[in-house]
Structure formats: structure tokens, C-alpha cells
Amino acid sequence: GHGRLAALRAHARGIPVSISIDVCTSVGGDMFSAMRALLAGSRYLVNIHALDEDRTVDPLPLTSRDVVRFATQGGATAAWLGDAVGSLTPGKRADVILVRTDTWGMQPLNYPAGAIVESGHPGLVDTVFVDGEIVKRDGQLVHHRLADVRRLADAARDGLMRRAGIENAGLWQPAVYTNQ
């Protein structure tokens, strides 16, 4: 089962917080969904108690800026890479994403961290640098073709399904590609 959200308790005790995704069926497998779930979940927890006591919560215990830090520096620190990545700091590797803000959901852009956490999604990631090298530009991967990646993923799935005997149960159809 899923336990209570631990981020608030850890944060309140000065324990470094990071964000991870272990159940992609309940929270999308992208960091934007995970950030939004963390922010909403933490606000729910503090507000439900406040409502029971007929009071308001001000200030909120976590801000969007906190959540972005958990997703970046917090994740790097949790992976023992905090000295090399996780923030825009001289001497660290240049792992950077550029997010489009020229869409309806990102306006007005008066609080960028709030826009990223509350309205961001993978489709807005325009450019990605990994260790200073561009790996995504204009929303497209530079060194990979989606059709090739999809074929490899489908072939791996098809092999697993066949070995599991699921193809005979009528629950799955192997991928068929034409003109790709």
C-alpha cells in the first residue's frame, strides 16, 4: 500500500527531500506529475487538519520553489551526485532543461517555479542539455528517433509477453509496423 506522504515530516526535521516515482500507474512517470502530486498531497495533508480545526494554513509548509529544489538538488543529493549536478553552479556539470512558457497554462509568468510545478508537463520541455551537450532541441531528441525507440520497446514487450504465455490468452497483440 501507499503510506503517508513523508516529505513534510522530513522537511520539517531538516532531512533532505527528493522526489522519486515508483508507481507510474498512480502518478505519471514524469517529474512534472510527481512535483504536482507532492505539492497537492502536502497541501491536502495540512489543510485537512486545518479544516477540522476551523482554521486556515498560512503560510503553506511547502512552496513550488521548495518542490523544484526537491526535484533538482534534492534528487542529485539523494543519488550522491549533489556536488556534480542538481543546481546551476559554477563547476557543476551543465544538466539543464529549457521549458516553453509561451502557452496558455504558463501565463502569466510571474512565479516561474509555480508555473513549472502547477502547470508544467513533458510536452513543454523544449531543450535539454546533459553535461553541456544538447540532447533535445525544439522538442525533439537529437540522437534518437522515436520510431526506433518505439520499435525496441515494443520488441522487448513482445518478447516478455511471449515468454509469459500471455499472447495465447488474448490479452495482447504484438506490434505491427507498416511504412515506418
mmCIF file of C-alpha atoms in Angstrom:
data_model
loop_
_atom_site.group_PDB
_atom_site.id
_atom_site.type_symbol
_atom_site.label_atom_id
_atom_site.label_comp_id
_atom_site.label_asym_id
_atom_site.label_seq_id
_atom_site.Cartn_x
_atom_site.Cartn_y
_atom_site.Cartn_z
ATOM 1 C CA GLY A 1 0.000 0.000 0.000
ATOM 2 C CA HIS A 2 0.887 3.635 -0.161
ATOM 3 C CA GLY A 3 1.948 5.242 3.099
ATOM 4 C CA ARG A 4 1.530 8.823 4.186
ATOM 5 C CA LEU A 5 3.465 11.437 2.286
ATOM 6 C CA ALA A 6 6.773 11.733 4.171
ATOM 7 C CA ALA A 7 8.097 14.906 2.535
ATOM 8 C CA LEU A 8 6.510 17.294 5.044
ATOM 9 C CA ARG A 9 7.784 15.394 8.079
ATOM 10 C CA ALA A 10 11.266 15.041 6.584
ATOM 11 C CA HIS A 11 11.400 18.693 5.519
ATOM 12 C CA ALA A 12 10.249 19.885 8.969
ATOM 13 C CA ARG A 13 13.053 17.871 10.583
ATOM 14 C CA GLY A 14 15.732 19.176 8.222
ATOM 15 C CA ILE A 15 16.067 15.869 6.381
ATOM 16 C CA PRO A 16 16.975 16.373 2.700
ATOM 17 C CA VAL A 17 13.977 15.661 0.469
ATOM 18 C CA SER A 18 13.977 14.328 -3.074
ATOM 19 C CA ILE A 19 11.236 13.163 -5.408
ATOM 20 C CA SER A 20 11.006 9.740 -6.970
ATOM 21 C CA ILE A 21 8.414 7.826 -8.936
ATOM 22 C CA ASP A 22 7.873 4.221 -8.017
ATOM 23 C CA VAL A 23 4.285 3.623 -9.098
ATOM 24 C CA CYS A 24 3.680 5.103 -12.558
ATOM 25 C CA THR A 25 0.084 3.917 -12.599
ATOM 26 C CA SER A 26 -0.946 6.365 -9.870
ATOM 27 C CA VAL A 27 1.422 9.245 -10.680
ATOM 28 C CA GLY A 28 2.660 9.717 -14.220
ATOM 29 C CA GLY A 29 6.226 8.658 -14.889
ATOM 30 C CA ASP A 30 7.452 12.216 -15.354
ATOM 31 C CA MET A 31 8.880 14.656 -12.845
ATOM 32 C CA PHE A 32 6.231 17.296 -13.573
ATOM 33 C CA SER A 33 3.441 14.950 -12.432
ATOM 34 C CA ALA A 34 5.467 13.906 -9.401
ATOM 35 C CA MET A 35 6.110 17.531 -8.404
ATOM 36 C CA ARG A 36 2.426 18.390 -8.771
ATOM 37 C CA ALA A 37 1.389 15.321 -6.747
ATOM 38 C CA LEU A 38 3.831 16.217 -3.973
ATOM 39 C CA LEU A 39 2.611 19.798 -3.778
ATOM 40 C CA ALA A 40 -1.068 18.813 -3.871
ATOM 41 C CA GLY A 41 -0.584 15.957 -1.416
ATOM 42 C CA SER A 42 1.294 18.080 1.105
ATOM 43 C CA ARG A 43 -1.283 20.865 0.879
ATOM 44 C CA TYR A 44 -4.056 18.341 1.339
ATOM 45 C CA LEU A 45 -2.462 16.952 4.498
ATOM 46 C CA VAL A 46 -2.052 20.313 6.207
ATOM 47 C CA ASN A 47 -5.366 21.716 5.010
ATOM 48 C CA ILE A 48 -7.460 18.728 6.061
ATOM 49 C CA HIS A 49 -6.277 19.156 9.659
ATOM 50 C CA ALA A 50 -6.795 22.909 9.496
ATOM 51 C CA LEU A 51 -10.341 22.455 8.198
ATOM 52 C CA ASP A 52 -11.097 20.064 11.052
ATOM 53 C CA GLU A 53 -9.938 22.770 13.461
ATOM 54 C CA ASP A 54 -11.759 25.580 11.587
ATOM 55 C CA ARG A 55 -8.553 27.461 10.777
ATOM 56 C CA THR A 56 -6.545 28.376 7.705
ATOM 57 C CA VAL A 57 -2.962 27.480 6.876
ATOM 58 C CA ASP A 58 -0.716 30.449 6.283
ATOM 59 C CA PRO A 59 1.987 30.139 5.227
ATOM 60 C CA LEU A 60 1.798 26.814 3.465
ATOM 61 C CA PRO A 61 4.505 24.390 4.587
ATOM 62 C CA LEU A 62 5.866 23.799 1.073
ATOM 63 C CA THR A 63 6.120 26.190 -1.825
ATOM 64 C CA SER A 64 6.569 25.429 -5.504
ATOM 65 C CA ARG A 65 10.133 26.680 -5.132
ATOM 66 C CA ASP A 66 10.728 24.022 -2.430
ATOM 67 C CA VAL A 67 9.325 21.338 -4.714
ATOM 68 C CA VAL A 68 11.557 22.382 -7.636
ATOM 69 C CA ARG A 69 14.547 22.213 -5.279
ATOM 70 C CA PHE A 70 13.488 18.700 -4.159
ATOM 71 C CA ALA A 71 13.264 17.635 -7.839
ATOM 72 C CA THR A 72 16.659 19.068 -8.756
ATOM 73 C CA GLN A 73 19.234 19.461 -5.983
ATOM 74 C CA GLY A 74 17.314 17.083 -3.711
ATOM 75 C CA GLY A 75 17.397 14.324 -6.306
ATOM 76 C CA ALA A 76 21.073 14.898 -7.025
ATOM 77 C CA THR A 77 21.901 14.806 -3.312
ATOM 78 C CA ALA A 78 19.887 11.607 -2.795
ATOM 79 C CA ALA A 79 21.842 9.983 -5.642
ATOM 80 C CA TRP A 80 25.166 11.099 -4.108
ATOM 81 C CA LEU A 81 25.707 13.437 -7.081
ATOM 82 C CA GLY A 82 24.921 16.734 -5.355
ATOM 83 C CA ASP A 83 28.453 18.064 -5.818
ATOM 84 C CA ALA A 84 28.334 17.439 -9.574
ATOM 85 C CA VAL A 85 24.726 18.173 -10.649
ATOM 86 C CA GLY A 86 21.406 19.445 -9.359
ATOM 87 C CA SER A 87 21.871 23.208 -9.482
ATOM 88 C CA LEU A 88 23.210 25.874 -11.806
ATOM 89 C CA THR A 89 26.509 26.375 -10.026
ATOM 90 C CA PRO A 90 29.948 27.124 -11.498
ATOM 91 C CA GLY A 91 31.974 23.923 -11.636
ATOM 92 C CA LYS A 92 28.976 21.598 -11.815
ATOM 93 C CA ARG A 93 28.004 19.727 -14.961
ATOM 94 C CA ALA A 94 25.596 21.630 -17.157
ATOM 95 C CA ASP A 95 22.453 19.488 -16.930
ATOM 96 C CA VAL A 96 19.718 21.954 -17.873
ATOM 97 C CA ILE A 97 16.194 21.877 -19.273
ATOM 98 C CA LEU A 98 14.575 24.801 -21.060
ATOM 99 C CA VAL A 99 10.793 24.832 -20.688
ATOM 100 C CA ARG A 100 8.462 26.650 -23.050
ATOM 101 C CA THR A 101 6.384 29.300 -21.333
ATOM 102 C CA ASP A 102 4.527 30.611 -24.377
ATOM 103 C CA THR A 103 1.387 28.539 -23.748
ATOM 104 C CA TRP A 104 -1.925 29.415 -22.081
ATOM 105 C CA GLY A 105 -1.280 27.311 -18.993
ATOM 106 C CA MET A 106 2.032 29.014 -18.261
ATOM 107 C CA GLN A 107 0.636 32.550 -18.205
ATOM 108 C CA PRO A 108 1.042 34.945 -16.543
ATOM 109 C CA LEU A 109 4.636 34.020 -15.817
ATOM 110 C CA ASN A 110 5.021 35.969 -12.585
ATOM 111 C CA TYR A 111 6.175 32.972 -10.474
ATOM 112 C CA PRO A 112 8.213 30.593 -12.673
ATOM 113 C CA ALA A 113 8.533 27.843 -10.022
ATOM 114 C CA GLY A 114 4.750 27.851 -9.578
ATOM 115 C CA ALA A 115 4.198 27.672 -13.331
ATOM 116 C CA ILE A 116 6.602 24.721 -13.649
ATOM 117 C CA VAL A 117 5.119 22.754 -10.734
ATOM 118 C CA GLU A 118 1.455 23.587 -11.193
ATOM 119 C CA SER A 119 1.186 23.774 -14.998
ATOM 120 C CA GLY A 120 4.326 22.158 -16.415
ATOM 121 C CA HIS A 121 4.341 18.914 -18.374
ATOM 122 C CA PRO A 122 6.846 16.974 -20.508
ATOM 123 C CA GLY A 123 5.451 18.437 -23.728
ATOM 124 C CA LEU A 124 6.775 21.856 -22.700
ATOM 125 C CA VAL A 125 10.403 20.687 -22.475
ATOM 126 C CA ASP A 126 11.961 22.368 -25.489
ATOM 127 C CA THR A 127 15.695 21.868 -24.977
ATOM 128 C CA VAL A 128 17.778 19.573 -22.759
ATOM 129 C CA PHE A 129 21.490 19.781 -22.048
ATOM 130 C CA VAL A 130 23.262 16.855 -20.369
ATOM 131 C CA ASP A 131 26.767 17.691 -19.238
ATOM 132 C CA GLY A 132 26.683 20.674 -21.598
ATOM 133 C CA GLU A 133 25.705 18.661 -24.680
ATOM 134 C CA ILE A 134 22.330 19.216 -26.370
ATOM 135 C CA VAL A 135 20.271 16.008 -26.328
ATOM 136 C CA LYS A 136 16.903 17.593 -27.134
ATOM 137 C CA ARG A 137 16.231 20.629 -29.317
ATOM 138 C CA ASP A 138 12.933 22.187 -30.405
ATOM 139 C CA GLY A 139 11.084 19.443 -28.513
ATOM 140 C CA GLN A 140 12.830 16.615 -30.380
ATOM 141 C CA LEU A 141 15.555 14.229 -29.233
ATOM 142 C CA VAL A 142 18.753 14.941 -31.148
ATOM 143 C CA HIS A 143 20.361 11.497 -31.308
ATOM 144 C CA HIS A 144 17.339 9.207 -31.158
ATOM 145 C CA ARG A 145 14.352 8.647 -33.401
ATOM 146 C CA LEU A 146 11.076 7.912 -31.637
ATOM 147 C CA ALA A 147 10.199 5.257 -34.224
ATOM 148 C CA ASP A 148 13.441 3.376 -33.435
ATOM 149 C CA VAL A 149 12.957 3.640 -29.669
ATOM 150 C CA ARG A 150 9.324 2.528 -30.020
ATOM 151 C CA ARG A 151 10.335 -0.489 -32.088
ATOM 152 C CA LEU A 152 12.915 -1.541 -29.478
ATOM 153 C CA ALA A 153 10.452 -1.055 -26.598
ATOM 154 C CA ASP A 154 7.722 -2.982 -28.406
ATOM 155 C CA ALA A 155 10.123 -5.811 -29.278
ATOM 156 C CA ALA A 156 11.152 -6.096 -25.618
ATOM 157 C CA ARG A 157 7.496 -6.113 -24.540
ATOM 158 C CA ASP A 158 6.538 -8.658 -27.199
ATOM 159 C CA GLY A 159 9.351 -10.973 -26.101
ATOM 160 C CA LEU A 160 8.287 -10.745 -22.460
ATOM 161 C CA MET A 161 4.655 -11.401 -23.312
ATOM 162 C CA ARG A 162 5.538 -14.421 -25.419
ATOM 163 C CA ARG A 163 7.747 -15.878 -22.667
ATOM 164 C CA ALA A 164 4.948 -15.290 -20.152
ATOM 165 C CA GLY A 165 2.439 -17.047 -22.421
ATOM 166 C CA ILE A 166 0.147 -14.030 -22.495
ATOM 167 C CA GLU A 167 -0.161 -13.980 -26.288
ATOM 168 C CA ASN A 168 -2.303 -17.105 -26.092
ATOM 169 C CA ALA A 169 -4.632 -15.547 -23.515
ATOM 170 C CA GLY A 170 -5.927 -12.940 -25.978
ATOM 171 C CA LEU A 171 -4.812 -10.052 -23.737
ATOM 172 C CA TRP A 172 -2.205 -8.613 -26.058
ATOM 173 C CA GLN A 173 -1.446 -8.154 -29.737
ATOM 174 C CA PRO A 174 2.137 -7.867 -30.979
ATOM 175 C CA ALA A 175 3.138 -4.589 -32.586
ATOM 176 C CA VAL A 176 2.805 -4.406 -36.366
ATOM 177 C CA TYR A 177 4.668 -1.694 -38.237
ATOM 178 C CA THR A 178 3.937 -0.610 -41.762
ATOM 179 C CA ASN A 179 5.725 2.091 -43.777
ATOM 180 C CA GLN A 180 7.837 3.310 -40.857
#
